[in-house]
PDB file of C-alpha atoms in Angstrom:
ATOM      1  CA  ASN A 215       1.228 -18.743  42.797  1.00 86.00           C
ATOM      2  CA  LEU A 216       1.253 -18.485  46.602  1.00 86.00           C
ATOM      3  CA  SER A 217       2.730 -21.093  48.970  1.00 87.00           C
ATOM      4  CA  ALA A 218       2.618 -21.304  52.749  1.00 87.00           C
ATOM      5  CA  THR A 219       5.766 -20.521  54.702  1.00 86.00           C
ATOM      6  CA  THR A 220       7.107 -22.996  57.267  1.00 85.00           C
ATOM      7  CA  PRO A 221       4.843 -22.974  60.371  1.00 84.00           C
ATOM      8  CA  ILE A 222       6.070 -22.744  63.972  1.00 85.00           C
ATOM      9  CA  ASN A 223       5.289 -25.555  66.376  1.00 83.00           C
ATOM     10  CA  ASN A 224       3.071 -24.429  69.243  1.00 77.00           C
ATOM     11  CA  MET A 225       5.161 -24.905  72.400  1.00 74.00           C
ATOM     12  CA  TYR A 226       2.109 -24.344  74.624  1.00 73.00           C
ATOM     13  CA  GLY A 227      -0.181 -26.945  73.147  1.00 72.00           C
ATOM     14  CA  ALA A 228      -1.274 -28.913  70.134  1.00 73.00           C
ATOM     15  CA  GLY A 229      -1.098 -27.577  66.580  1.00 77.00           C
ATOM     16  CA  GLN A 230       1.160 -25.150  64.754  1.00 80.00           C
ATOM     17  CA  LEU A 231       1.263 -21.411  64.238  1.00 80.00           C
ATOM     18  CA  GLY A 232       1.132 -20.196  60.617  1.00 82.00           C
ATOM     19  CA  THR A 233       3.810 -17.777  59.510  1.00 84.00           C
ATOM     20  CA  GLY A 234       2.111 -16.510  56.339  1.00 90.00           C
ATOM     21  CA  SER A 235       2.737 -17.174  52.675  1.00 90.00           C
ATOM     22  CA  TYR A 236       5.087 -16.236  49.900  1.00 87.00           C
ATOM     23  CA  VAL A 237       5.027 -15.997  46.103  1.00 87.00           C
ATOM     24  CA  SER A 238       6.504 -19.284  44.942  1.00 80.00           C
ATOM     25  CA  ARG A 239       6.159 -18.564  41.234  1.00 80.00           C
ATOM     26  CA  VAL A 240       4.855 -15.939  38.812  1.00 81.00           C
ATOM     27  CA  GLU A 241       3.102 -17.763  36.003  1.00 82.00           C
ATOM     28  CA  ARG A 242       2.323 -16.014  32.724  1.00 83.00           C
ATOM     29  CA  ILE A 243      -1.098 -16.798  31.243  1.00 84.00           C
ATOM     30  CA  ARG A 244      -2.065 -15.797  27.704  1.00 84.00           C
ATOM     31  CA  ASP A 245      -4.993 -16.665  25.427  1.00 88.00           C
ATOM     32  CA  ILE A 246      -3.347 -17.779  22.182  1.00 86.00           C
ATOM     33  CA  TYR A 247      -6.613 -17.437  20.259  1.00 89.00           C
ATOM     34  CA  LEU A 248      -7.096 -13.821  21.349  1.00 93.00           C
ATOM     35  CA  ASP A 249      -3.458 -13.009  20.582  1.00 92.00           C
ATOM     36  CA  ARG A 250      -3.959 -14.323  17.053  1.00 92.00           C
ATOM     37  CA  GLN A 251      -7.154 -12.302  16.626  1.00 95.00           C
ATOM     38  CA  ILE A 252      -5.446  -9.123  17.826  1.00 95.00           C
ATOM     39  CA  ARG A 253      -2.605  -9.601  15.342  1.00 95.00           C
ATOM     40  CA  THR A 254      -5.089 -10.224  12.518  1.00 95.00           C
ATOM     41  CA  GLU A 255      -6.978  -7.004  13.263  1.00 97.00           C
ATOM     42  CA  LEU A 256      -3.724  -5.059  13.505  1.00 97.00           C
ATOM     43  CA  GLU A 257      -2.795  -6.374  10.052  1.00 97.00           C
ATOM     44  CA  ASN A 258      -6.124  -5.156   8.648  1.00 97.00           C
ATOM     45  CA  MET A 259      -5.795  -1.791  10.373  1.00 97.00           C
ATOM     46  CA  GLY A 260      -2.275  -1.258   9.019  1.00 97.00           C
ATOM     47  CA  LYS A 261      -3.405  -1.972   5.458  1.00 97.00           C
ATOM     48  CA  TRP A 262      -6.448   0.303   5.574  1.00 97.00           C
ATOM     49  CA  GLU A 263      -4.555   3.150   7.216  1.00 96.00           C
ATOM     50  CA  MET A 264      -2.271   3.247   4.176  1.00 97.00           C
ATOM     51  CA  LEU A 265      -5.170   2.925   1.735  1.00 97.00           C
ATOM     52  CA  ALA A 266      -7.069   5.729   3.481  1.00 97.00           C
ATOM     53  CA  LYS A 267      -4.102   8.049   2.877  1.00 96.00           C
ATOM     54  CA  THR A 268      -3.980   6.962  -0.763  1.00 96.00           C
ATOM     55  CA  TYR A 269      -7.663   7.733  -1.304  1.00 95.00           C
ATOM     56  CA  GLN A 270      -7.213  11.139   0.332  1.00 94.00           C
ATOM     57  CA  ASN A 271      -4.459  11.893  -2.195  1.00 94.00           C
ATOM     58  CA  LEU A 272      -6.709  10.714  -5.025  1.00 94.00           C
ATOM     59  CA  LYS A 273      -9.463  13.067  -3.878  1.00 91.00           C
ATOM     60  CA  ALA A 274      -7.007  15.933  -4.295  1.00 90.00           C
ATOM     61  CA  VAL A 275      -6.319  14.793  -7.868  1.00 91.00           C
ATOM     62  CA  PHE A 276     -10.018  14.402  -8.653  1.00 90.00           C
ATOM     63  CA  PRO A 277     -11.870  17.230  -6.854  1.00 86.00           C
ATOM     64  CA  GLU A 278     -15.053  16.146  -8.684  1.00 83.00           C
ATOM     65  CA  VAL A 279     -15.450  13.488  -5.979  1.00 80.00           C
ATOM     66  CA  ASP A 280     -16.561  16.108  -3.459  1.00 81.00           C
ATOM     67  CA  ASN A 281     -17.800  18.778  -5.872  1.00 81.00           C
ATOM     68  CA  PRO A 282     -19.230  17.363  -9.133  1.00 75.00           C
ATOM     69  CA  THR A 283     -20.034  20.830 -10.482  1.00 75.00           C
ATOM     70  CA  GLY A 284     -16.700  22.397  -9.508  1.00 75.00           C
ATOM     71  CA  PRO A 285     -13.560  22.797 -11.621  1.00 79.00           C
ATOM     72  CA  GLY A 286     -12.451  19.437 -12.916  1.00 84.00           C
ATOM     73  CA  LEU A 287     -12.304  17.100 -15.888  1.00 88.00           C
ATOM     74  CA  GLN A 288     -16.082  16.790 -16.218  1.00 87.00           C
ATOM     75  CA  LYS A 289     -16.492  20.558 -16.461  1.00 89.00           C
ATOM     76  CA  GLN A 290     -13.672  20.816 -19.012  1.00 91.00           C
ATOM     77  CA  LEU A 291     -15.254  18.132 -21.181  1.00 92.00           C
ATOM     78  CA  ASP A 292     -18.665  19.803 -21.001  1.00 92.00           C
ATOM     79  CA  GLU A 293     -17.142  23.112 -22.101  1.00 93.00           C
ATOM     80  CA  MET A 294     -15.329  21.425 -25.009  1.00 95.00           C
ATOM     81  CA  TRP A 295     -18.505  19.723 -26.273  1.00 95.00           C
ATOM     82  CA  SER A 296     -20.403  23.016 -25.941  1.00 96.00           C
ATOM     83  CA  ALA A 297     -17.699  24.701 -28.054  1.00 94.00           C
ATOM     84  CA  TRP A 298     -18.133  22.042 -30.774  1.00 93.00           C
ATOM     85  CA  GLU A 299     -21.914  22.586 -30.722  1.00 94.00           C
ATOM     86  CA  ALA A 300     -21.455  26.352 -31.006  1.00 94.00           C
ATOM     87  CA  LEU A 301     -19.138  25.851 -33.990  1.00 92.00           C
ATOM     88  CA  ALA A 302     -21.632  23.538 -35.686  1.00 91.00           C
ATOM     89  CA  ALA A 303     -24.343  26.191 -35.298  1.00 93.00           C
ATOM     90  CA  VAL A 304     -22.342  28.797 -37.252  1.00 91.00           C
ATOM     91  CA  ALA A 305     -20.582  26.518 -39.777  1.00 85.00           C
ATOM     92  CA  GLY A 306     -20.006  28.266 -43.089  1.00 82.00           C
ATOM     93  CA  THR A 307     -20.539  31.775 -41.681  1.00 88.00           C
ATOM     94  CA  SER A 308     -18.122  34.564 -40.827  1.00 85.00           C
ATOM     95  CA  ASP A 309     -18.371  33.637 -37.122  1.00 87.00           C
ATOM     96  CA  ALA A 310     -16.892  30.170 -37.699  1.00 86.00           C
ATOM     97  CA  ALA A 311     -13.239  31.249 -37.427  1.00 85.00           C
ATOM     98  CA  ALA A 312     -13.709  32.634 -33.914  1.00 88.00           C
ATOM     99  CA  LYS A 313     -15.637  29.540 -32.845  1.00 89.00           C
ATOM    100  CA  LYS A 314     -12.857  27.322 -34.190  1.00 88.00           C
ATOM    101  CA  GLY A 315     -10.379  29.121 -31.954  1.00 88.00           C
ATOM    102  CA  VAL A 316     -12.631  28.465 -28.947  1.00 91.00           C
ATOM    103  CA  VAL A 317     -12.849  24.759 -29.838  1.00 92.00           C
ATOM    104  CA  TYR A 318      -9.065  24.563 -29.992  1.00 91.00           C
ATOM    105  CA  GLU A 319      -8.705  26.381 -26.659  1.00 92.00           C
ATOM    106  CA  LYS A 320     -11.208  24.157 -24.846  1.00 94.00           C
ATOM    107  CA  ALA A 321      -9.788  20.963 -26.361  1.00 95.00           C
ATOM    108  CA  ALA A 322      -6.266  22.024 -25.371  1.00 94.00           C
ATOM    109  CA  GLY A 323      -7.556  22.583 -21.826  1.00 94.00           C
ATOM    110  CA  VAL A 324      -8.936  19.031 -21.721  1.00 95.00           C
ATOM    111  CA  ALA A 325      -5.643  17.621 -23.032  1.00 96.00           C
ATOM    112  CA  GLU A 326      -3.591  19.583 -20.500  1.00 95.00           C
ATOM    113  CA  MET A 327      -5.821  18.419 -17.659  1.00 95.00           C
ATOM    114  CA  LEU A 328      -5.470  14.790 -18.747  1.00 96.00           C
ATOM    115  CA  ASN A 329      -1.681  15.263 -18.934  1.00 96.00           C
ATOM    116  CA  LEU A 330      -1.637  16.788 -15.435  1.00 95.00           C
ATOM    117  CA  ARG A 331      -3.897  14.165 -13.881  1.00 95.00           C
ATOM    118  CA  SER A 332      -1.794  11.370 -15.338  1.00 96.00           C
ATOM    119  CA  SER A 333       1.384  12.987 -14.008  1.00 96.00           C
ATOM    120  CA  LEU A 334      -0.132  13.416 -10.543  1.00 96.00           C
ATOM    121  CA  LEU A 335      -1.186   9.764 -10.442  1.00 96.00           C
ATOM    122  CA  THR A 336       2.345   8.694 -11.339  1.00 94.00           C
ATOM    123  CA  ASN A 337       3.707  10.927  -8.565  1.00 95.00           C
ATOM    124  CA  ILE A 338       1.383   9.255  -6.050  1.00 96.00           C
ATOM    125  CA  GLN A 339       2.705   5.855  -7.156  1.00 95.00           C
ATOM    126  CA  ILE A 340       6.298   7.060  -6.767  1.00 93.00           C
ATOM    127  CA  ASP A 341       5.531   8.401  -3.277  1.00 95.00           C
ATOM    128  CA  LEU A 342       3.927   5.093  -2.258  1.00 95.00           C
ATOM    129  CA  ASN A 343       6.964   3.251  -3.583  1.00 93.00           C
ATOM    130  CA  SER A 344       9.264   5.517  -1.528  1.00 93.00           C
ATOM    131  CA  GLU A 345       7.219   4.946   1.643  1.00 95.00           C
ATOM    132  CA  MET A 346       7.877   1.219   1.385  1.00 95.00           C
ATOM    133  CA  ARG A 347      11.571   1.544   2.246  1.00 94.00           C
ATOM    134  CA  PRO A 348      11.182   2.711   5.890  1.00 96.00           C
ATOM    135  CA  VAL A 349       8.485   0.046   6.374  1.00 97.00           C
ATOM    136  CA  LEU A 350      10.928  -2.620   5.171  1.00 96.00           C
ATOM    137  CA  ASP A 351      13.574  -1.280   7.559  1.00 96.00           C
ATOM    138  CA  ARG A 352      11.149  -1.475  10.487  1.00 97.00           C
ATOM    139  CA  ILE A 353      10.155  -5.042   9.572  1.00 97.00           C
ATOM    140  CA  ASN A 354      13.790  -6.140   9.426  1.00 97.00           C
ATOM    141  CA  ASN A 355      14.491  -4.435  12.751  1.00 98.00           C
ATOM    142  CA  LEU A 356      11.567  -6.200  14.431  1.00 98.00           C
ATOM    143  CA  THR A 357      12.442  -9.635  13.028  1.00 97.00           C
ATOM    144  CA  SER A 358      15.992  -9.137  14.297  1.00 97.00           C
ATOM    145  CA  GLN A 359      14.601  -8.301  17.761  1.00 97.00           C
ATOM    146  CA  LEU A 360      12.413 -11.406  17.682  1.00 97.00           C
ATOM    147  CA  ALA A 361      15.372 -13.617  16.793  1.00 96.00           C
ATOM    148  CA  GLU A 362      17.408 -12.222  19.719  1.00 97.00           C
ATOM    149  CA  LEU A 363      14.461 -12.634  22.097  1.00 97.00           C
ATOM    150  CA  ASN A 364      14.116 -16.236  20.940  1.00 96.00           C
ATOM    151  CA  LYS A 365      17.723 -16.913  21.927  1.00 96.00           C
ATOM    152  CA  SER A 366      17.304 -15.372  25.387  1.00 96.00           C
ATOM    153  CA  ILE A 367      13.992 -17.104  26.085  1.00 95.00           C
ATOM    154  CA  VAL A 368      15.323 -20.539  25.115  1.00 95.00           C
ATOM    155  CA  SER A 369      18.402 -19.989  27.293  1.00 95.00           C
ATOM    156  CA  ILE A 370      16.432 -18.889  30.380  1.00 93.00           C
ATOM    157  CA  GLN A 371      13.828 -21.642  30.047  1.00 90.00           C
ATOM    158  CA  GLY A 372      16.645 -24.135  29.673  1.00 90.00           C
ATOM    159  CA  MET A 373      17.794 -23.125  33.168  1.00 90.00           C
ATOM    160  CA  GLY A 374      14.333 -23.836  34.567  1.00 87.00           C
ATOM    161  CA  GLN A 375      13.339 -20.173  34.951  1.00 88.00           C
ATOM    162  CA  ASP A 376      10.373 -18.221  33.603  1.00 88.00           C
ATOM    163  CA  PRO A 377      11.358 -15.405  31.175  1.00 92.00           C
ATOM    164  CA  ASN A 378       8.024 -13.606  31.587  1.00 91.00           C
ATOM    165  CA  ASP A 379       9.317 -10.102  30.829  1.00 93.00           C
ATOM    166  CA  LEU A 380      11.022 -11.323  27.662  1.00 95.00           C
ATOM    167  CA  LEU A 381       7.855 -13.121  26.585  1.00 94.00           C
ATOM    168  CA  ASP A 382       5.927  -9.870  27.028  1.00 94.00           C
ATOM    169  CA  LYS A 383       8.512  -7.986  24.965  1.00 96.00           C
ATOM    170  CA  ARG A 384       8.249 -10.611  22.255  1.00 96.00           C
ATOM    171  CA  GLU A 385       4.466 -10.266  22.166  1.00 95.00           C
ATOM    172  CA  VAL A 386       4.763  -6.487  21.776  1.00 96.00           C
ATOM    173  CA  ALA A 387       7.233  -6.971  18.916  1.00 97.00           C
ATOM    174  CA  LEU A 388       4.823  -9.389  17.219  1.00 97.00           C
ATOM    175  CA  LYS A 389       1.984  -6.873  17.503  1.00 97.00           C
ATOM    176  CA  ASN A 390       4.161  -4.128  16.020  1.00 97.00           C
ATOM    177  CA  LEU A 391       5.209  -6.476  13.211  1.00 98.00           C
ATOM    178  CA  SER A 392       1.555  -7.346  12.525  1.00 97.00           C
ATOM    179  CA  GLU A 393       0.787  -3.707  11.754  1.00 97.00           C
ATOM    180  CA  LEU A 394       3.418  -3.821   9.016  1.00 98.00           C
ATOM    181  CA  ILE A 395       2.945  -7.227   7.346  1.00 97.00           C
ATOM    182  CA  ASN A 396       0.739 -10.323   7.562  1.00 97.00           C
ATOM    183  CA  ILE A 397       2.360 -13.070   9.634  1.00 97.00           C
ATOM    184  CA  ASN A 398       1.741 -16.596  10.892  1.00 95.00           C
ATOM    185  CA  VAL A 399       3.214 -17.393  14.311  1.00 95.00           C
ATOM    186  CA  ALA A 400       3.781 -20.757  16.000  1.00 93.00           C
ATOM    187  CA  GLU A 401       5.628 -21.674  19.193  1.00 92.00           C
ATOM    188  CA  LYS A 402       8.074 -24.546  19.527  1.00 92.00           C
ATOM    189  CA  SER A 403       8.554 -26.763  22.558  1.00 89.00           C
ATOM    190  CA  ASP A 404      11.788 -24.988  23.554  1.00 91.00           C
ATOM    191  CA  GLY A 405       9.922 -21.673  23.921  1.00 91.00           C
ATOM    192  CA  SER A 406      11.092 -20.122  20.656  1.00 94.00           C
ATOM    193  CA  ILE A 407       8.706 -19.078  17.883  1.00 95.00           C
ATOM    194  CA  TYR A 408       8.860 -19.065  14.126  1.00 94.00           C
ATOM    195  CA  VAL A 409       7.247 -16.353  12.045  1.00 97.00           C
ATOM    196  CA  GLN A 410       6.191 -16.849   8.432  1.00 96.00           C
ATOM    197  CA  VAL A 411       4.614 -14.876   5.593  1.00 96.00           C
ATOM    198  CA  LYS A 412       2.449 -17.348   3.698  1.00 94.00           C
ATOM    199  CA  GLY A 413       4.985 -20.146   4.163  1.00 93.00           C
ATOM    200  CA  HIS A 414       8.088 -17.976   3.754  1.00 95.00           C
ATOM    201  CA  MET A 415      10.205 -17.818   6.917  1.00 95.00           C
ATOM    202  CA  LEU A 416      10.901 -14.446   8.543  1.00 96.00           C
ATOM    203  CA  VAL A 417      12.088 -15.725  11.940  1.00 96.00           C
ATOM    204  CA  SER A 418      13.164 -19.204  12.988  1.00 94.00           C
ATOM    205  CA  GLU A 419      14.744 -19.802  16.406  1.00 89.00           C
ATOM    206  CA  GLY A 420      17.627 -17.319  16.697  1.00 93.00           C
ATOM    207  CA  LYS A 421      17.772 -16.327  13.031  1.00 94.00           C
ATOM    208  CA  ASN A 422      15.845 -13.784  10.971  1.00 95.00           C
ATOM    209  CA  ASN A 423      15.618 -13.461   7.181  1.00 95.00           C
ATOM    210  CA  GLU A 424      15.583  -9.883   5.901  1.00 95.00           C
ATOM    211  CA  LEU A 425      13.326  -8.307   3.312  1.00 95.00           C
ATOM    212  CA  THR A 426      14.817  -6.313   0.467  1.00 94.00           C
ATOM    213  CA  PHE A 427      13.777  -4.456  -2.680  1.00 92.00           C
ATOM    214  CA  LEU A 428      13.875  -6.305  -5.979  1.00 89.00           C
ATOM    215  CA  GLY A 429      14.073  -4.521  -9.292  1.00 75.00           C
ATOM    216  CA  GLY A 430      10.674  -3.877 -10.838  1.00 59.00           C
ATOM    217  CA  GLU A 431       9.333  -5.744 -13.817  1.00 54.00           C
ATOM    218  CA  LYS A 432      10.659  -4.799 -17.253  1.00 46.00           C
ATOM    219  CA  ASP A 433      10.039  -1.115 -18.061  1.00 46.00           C
ATOM    220  CA  SER A 434       8.708  -0.547 -14.530  1.00 55.00           C
ATOM    221  CA  LYS A 435      10.106   1.984 -12.079  1.00 64.00           C
ATOM    222  CA  PHE A 436       8.489   0.288  -9.071  1.00 84.00           C
ATOM    223  CA  GLU A 437      10.231  -2.341  -6.969  1.00 87.00           C
ATOM    224  CA  ARG A 438       8.928  -5.655  -5.740  1.00 92.00           C
ATOM    225  CA  ILE A 439       9.655  -7.252  -2.363  1.00 95.00           C
ATOM    226  CA  GLY A 440      12.240 -10.004  -1.954  1.00 95.00           C
ATOM    227  CA  LEU A 441      13.158 -12.193   1.030  1.00 95.00           C
ATOM    228  CA  TYR A 442      16.635 -13.615   1.699  1.00 93.00           C
ATOM    229  CA  GLU A 443      15.178 -16.985   2.643  1.00 87.00           C
ATOM    230  CA  TYR A 444      18.253 -19.116   2.076  1.00 81.00           C
ATOM    231  CA  GLN A 445      21.789 -18.485   3.296  1.00 71.00           C
ATOM    232  CA  GLY A 446      23.858 -17.138   0.431  1.00 72.00           C
ATOM    233  CA  GLY A 447      20.947 -17.458  -2.004  1.00 80.00           C
ATOM    234  CA  ARG A 448      19.197 -14.858  -4.096  1.00 89.00           C
ATOM    235  CA  PRO A 449      16.140 -13.171  -2.585  1.00 92.00           C
ATOM    236  CA  VAL A 450      12.791 -14.809  -3.283  1.00 93.00           C
ATOM    237  CA  ASP A 451       9.998 -12.592  -4.637  1.00 94.00           C
ATOM    238  CA  ILE A 452       7.182 -12.629  -2.050  1.00 95.00           C
ATOM    239  CA  THR A 453       5.311  -9.511  -3.220  1.00 95.00           C
ATOM    240  CA  ASP A 454       2.142 -11.472  -4.006  1.00 94.00           C
ATOM    241  CA  LYS A 455       2.244 -13.123  -0.558  1.00 96.00           C
ATOM    242  CA  ILE A 456       1.986  -9.779   1.242  1.00 97.00           C
ATOM    243  CA  VAL A 457      -1.762  -9.280   1.678  1.00 96.00           C
ATOM    244  CA  ASN A 458      -2.128  -7.292   4.909  1.00 97.00           C
ATOM    245  CA  GLY A 459      -0.322  -4.708   7.028  1.00 97.00           C
ATOM    246  CA  GLN A 460       1.047  -1.316   6.023  1.00 97.00           C
ATOM    247  CA  LEU A 461       3.348  -2.838   3.409  1.00 97.00           C
ATOM    248  CA  ALA A 462       0.390  -4.528   1.700  1.00 97.00           C
ATOM    249  CA  GLY A 463      -1.547  -1.251   1.778  1.00 97.00           C
ATOM    250  CA  LEU A 464       1.301   0.550   0.030  1.00 97.00           C
ATOM    251  CA  ILE A 465       1.703  -2.174  -2.599  1.00 96.00           C
ATOM    252  CA  TYR A 466      -2.049  -2.452  -3.254  1.00 96.00           C
ATOM    253  CA  GLY A 467      -2.433   1.318  -3.374  1.00 96.00           C
ATOM    254  CA  ARG A 468       0.449   1.667  -5.834  1.00 95.00           C
ATOM    255  CA  ASP A 469      -0.231  -1.318  -8.113  1.00 94.00           C
ATOM    256  CA  THR A 470      -4.022  -1.671  -7.976  1.00 95.00           C
ATOM    257  CA  VAL A 471      -5.817   1.450  -6.743  1.00 96.00           C
ATOM    258  CA  VAL A 472      -3.768   4.226  -8.358  1.00 96.00           C
ATOM    259  CA  HIS A 473      -2.901   2.079 -11.365  1.00 95.00           C
ATOM    260  CA  GLY A 474      -6.629   1.449 -11.858  1.00 95.00           C
ATOM    261  CA  TYR A 475      -7.313   5.174 -12.037  1.00 95.00           C
ATOM    262  CA  GLN A 476      -4.410   5.572 -14.459  1.00 96.00           C
ATOM    263  CA  VAL A 477      -5.873   2.893 -16.736  1.00 96.00           C
ATOM    264  CA  GLN A 478      -9.307   4.548 -16.676  1.00 95.00           C
ATOM    265  CA  LEU A 479      -7.754   7.908 -17.491  1.00 96.00           C
ATOM    266  CA  ASP A 480      -5.786   6.390 -20.383  1.00 97.00           C
ATOM    267  CA  ASN A 481      -8.934   4.659 -21.690  1.00 97.00           C
ATOM    268  CA  LEU A 482     -10.802   7.963 -21.614  1.00 96.00           C
ATOM    269  CA  ALA A 483      -7.986   9.771 -23.449  1.00 97.00           C
ATOM    270  CA  HIS A 484      -7.611   6.980 -26.032  1.00 97.00           C
ATOM    271  CA  SER A 485     -11.361   6.926 -26.736  1.00 96.00           C
ATOM    272  CA  LEU A 486     -11.438  10.704 -27.053  1.00 96.00           C
ATOM    273  CA  ILE A 487      -8.503  10.682 -29.478  1.00 97.00           C
ATOM    274  CA  THR A 488      -9.907   7.837 -31.587  1.00 96.00           C
ATOM    275  CA  VAL A 489     -13.484   9.059 -31.929  1.00 95.00           C
ATOM    276  CA  VAL A 490     -12.787  12.778 -32.449  1.00 95.00           C
ATOM    277  CA  ASN A 491     -10.027  12.047 -34.978  1.00 95.00           C
ATOM    278  CA  LYS A 492     -12.306   9.692 -36.926  1.00 95.00           C
ATOM    279  CA  PHE A 493     -14.878  12.434 -37.569  1.00 92.00           C
ATOM    280  CA  HIS A 494     -12.352  15.254 -37.922  1.00 91.00           C
ATOM    281  CA  GLN A 495     -10.194  13.465 -40.494  1.00 90.00           C
ATOM    282  CA  ALA A 496     -13.293  12.601 -42.537  1.00 90.00           C
ATOM    283  CA  ALA A 497     -14.292  16.289 -42.695  1.00 86.00           C
ATOM    284  CA  ASP A 498     -10.868  17.952 -42.899  1.00 83.00           C
ATOM    285  CA  PRO A 499      -9.832  18.858 -46.474  1.00 81.00           C
ATOM    286  CA  VAL A 500      -6.396  17.268 -46.018  1.00 84.00           C
ATOM    287  CA  GLY A 501      -7.361  14.578 -43.466  1.00 87.00           C
ATOM    288  CA  ARG A 502      -5.580  16.086 -40.469  1.00 89.00           C
ATOM    289  CA  GLN A 503      -5.974  14.605 -37.013  1.00 92.00           C
ATOM    290  CA  PHE A 504      -7.501  16.798 -34.343  1.00 94.00           C
ATOM    291  CA  PHE A 505      -5.782  15.109 -31.381  1.00 95.00           C
ATOM    292  CA  VAL A 506      -2.268  13.672 -31.294  1.00 95.00           C
ATOM    293  CA  GLY A 507      -0.893  11.102 -28.836  1.00 95.00           C
ATOM    294  CA  GLU A 508      -2.271   7.795 -27.601  1.00 94.00           C
ATOM    295  CA  LYS A 509      -3.135   8.127 -23.917  1.00 95.00           C
ATOM    296  CA  ALA A 510      -3.479  10.578 -21.028  1.00 96.00           C
ATOM    297  CA  THR A 511       0.243  11.295 -20.755  1.00 95.00           C
ATOM    298  CA  SER A 512       0.641  12.202 -24.436  1.00 95.00           C
ATOM    299  CA  ILE A 513      -2.705  13.567 -25.632  1.00 96.00           C
ATOM    300  CA  GLY A 514      -2.569  17.034 -27.212  1.00 95.00           C
ATOM    301  CA  VAL A 515      -4.231  19.087 -29.914  1.00 94.00           C
ATOM    302  CA  ASN A 516      -2.581  19.055 -33.338  1.00 92.00           C
ATOM    303  CA  GLN A 517      -0.326  22.128 -33.495  1.00 86.00           C
ATOM    304  CA  GLN A 518      -1.313  22.671 -37.143  1.00 82.00           C
ATOM    305  CA  LEU A 519      -4.799  23.550 -35.914  1.00 79.00           C
ATOM    306  CA  GLN A 520      -3.680  26.087 -33.318  1.00 66.00           C
ATOM    307  CA  ASN A 521      -5.000  29.123 -35.127  1.00 55.00           C
ATOM    308  CA  GLY A 522      -8.313  27.429 -35.871  1.00 50.00           C
ATOM    309  CA  THR A 523      -7.925  27.721 -39.639  1.00 53.00           C
ATOM    310  CA  TYR A 524      -8.143  24.014 -40.465  1.00 50.00           C
ATOM    311  CA  ILE A 525     -10.808  22.795 -38.025  1.00 49.00           C
TER     312      ILE A 525
END
């Protein structure tokens, strides 16, 4: 804002001589609506950046995505079924023993691939879980910065000055925080802001509440996210409130995307075990199972059938 400087009286006649102008105040102008939109898009971007990495890792586990005819589970299954058909064609002949060995070999290959795929999926989940810790540290660091900036801004505004640089720093910190976790921001009359995650307070005036890891559910190796919302209290589980940002992408990738593939793989293995064993036990002289185990992590071919004698 510009203001005129004190003019000089004209000693030679009527009127005054202007002496110029000066900056009386620097006023900061922001569009709150646009700021909110920017933070929302940063939240979405942070989430999908993490999910994109997860899907890239899944493509490495399932190369069939890019090459349906290449080496993979589909090809292994096709070869196993072809081996069964070849055995059926020579049943009761002298060639049957050799064909039984091929069936065992191909079935063992399918079981080993299911074991490996299941293990790789678990490793991806463990990696995603590990990546959450530095994200939590960054969130806590940023909320601490915001709390300190709140204190300084309130103090400077209380003296009648404009803390424009500090307000800019606070906006940058909010943008960085938005990339990591979904937040709601509101400004108070004293110039401070409070920051929430779905109603749970991260920053209020000059205080920030830190995020922490909670132990996973029973029999789970994966942690959930807690918030020290009350002084001296136990952390509150806010995992289900985290819906955007990098932290949400890691949680969703670990618990929904990768877990979903694990469930499908287990369903495939369980169906394979159940159906093949049903027919094999009915035909086997002593009722032996062909497959052992229950799901992708444990499926295997019955060791008693290794030499092909009892198929």
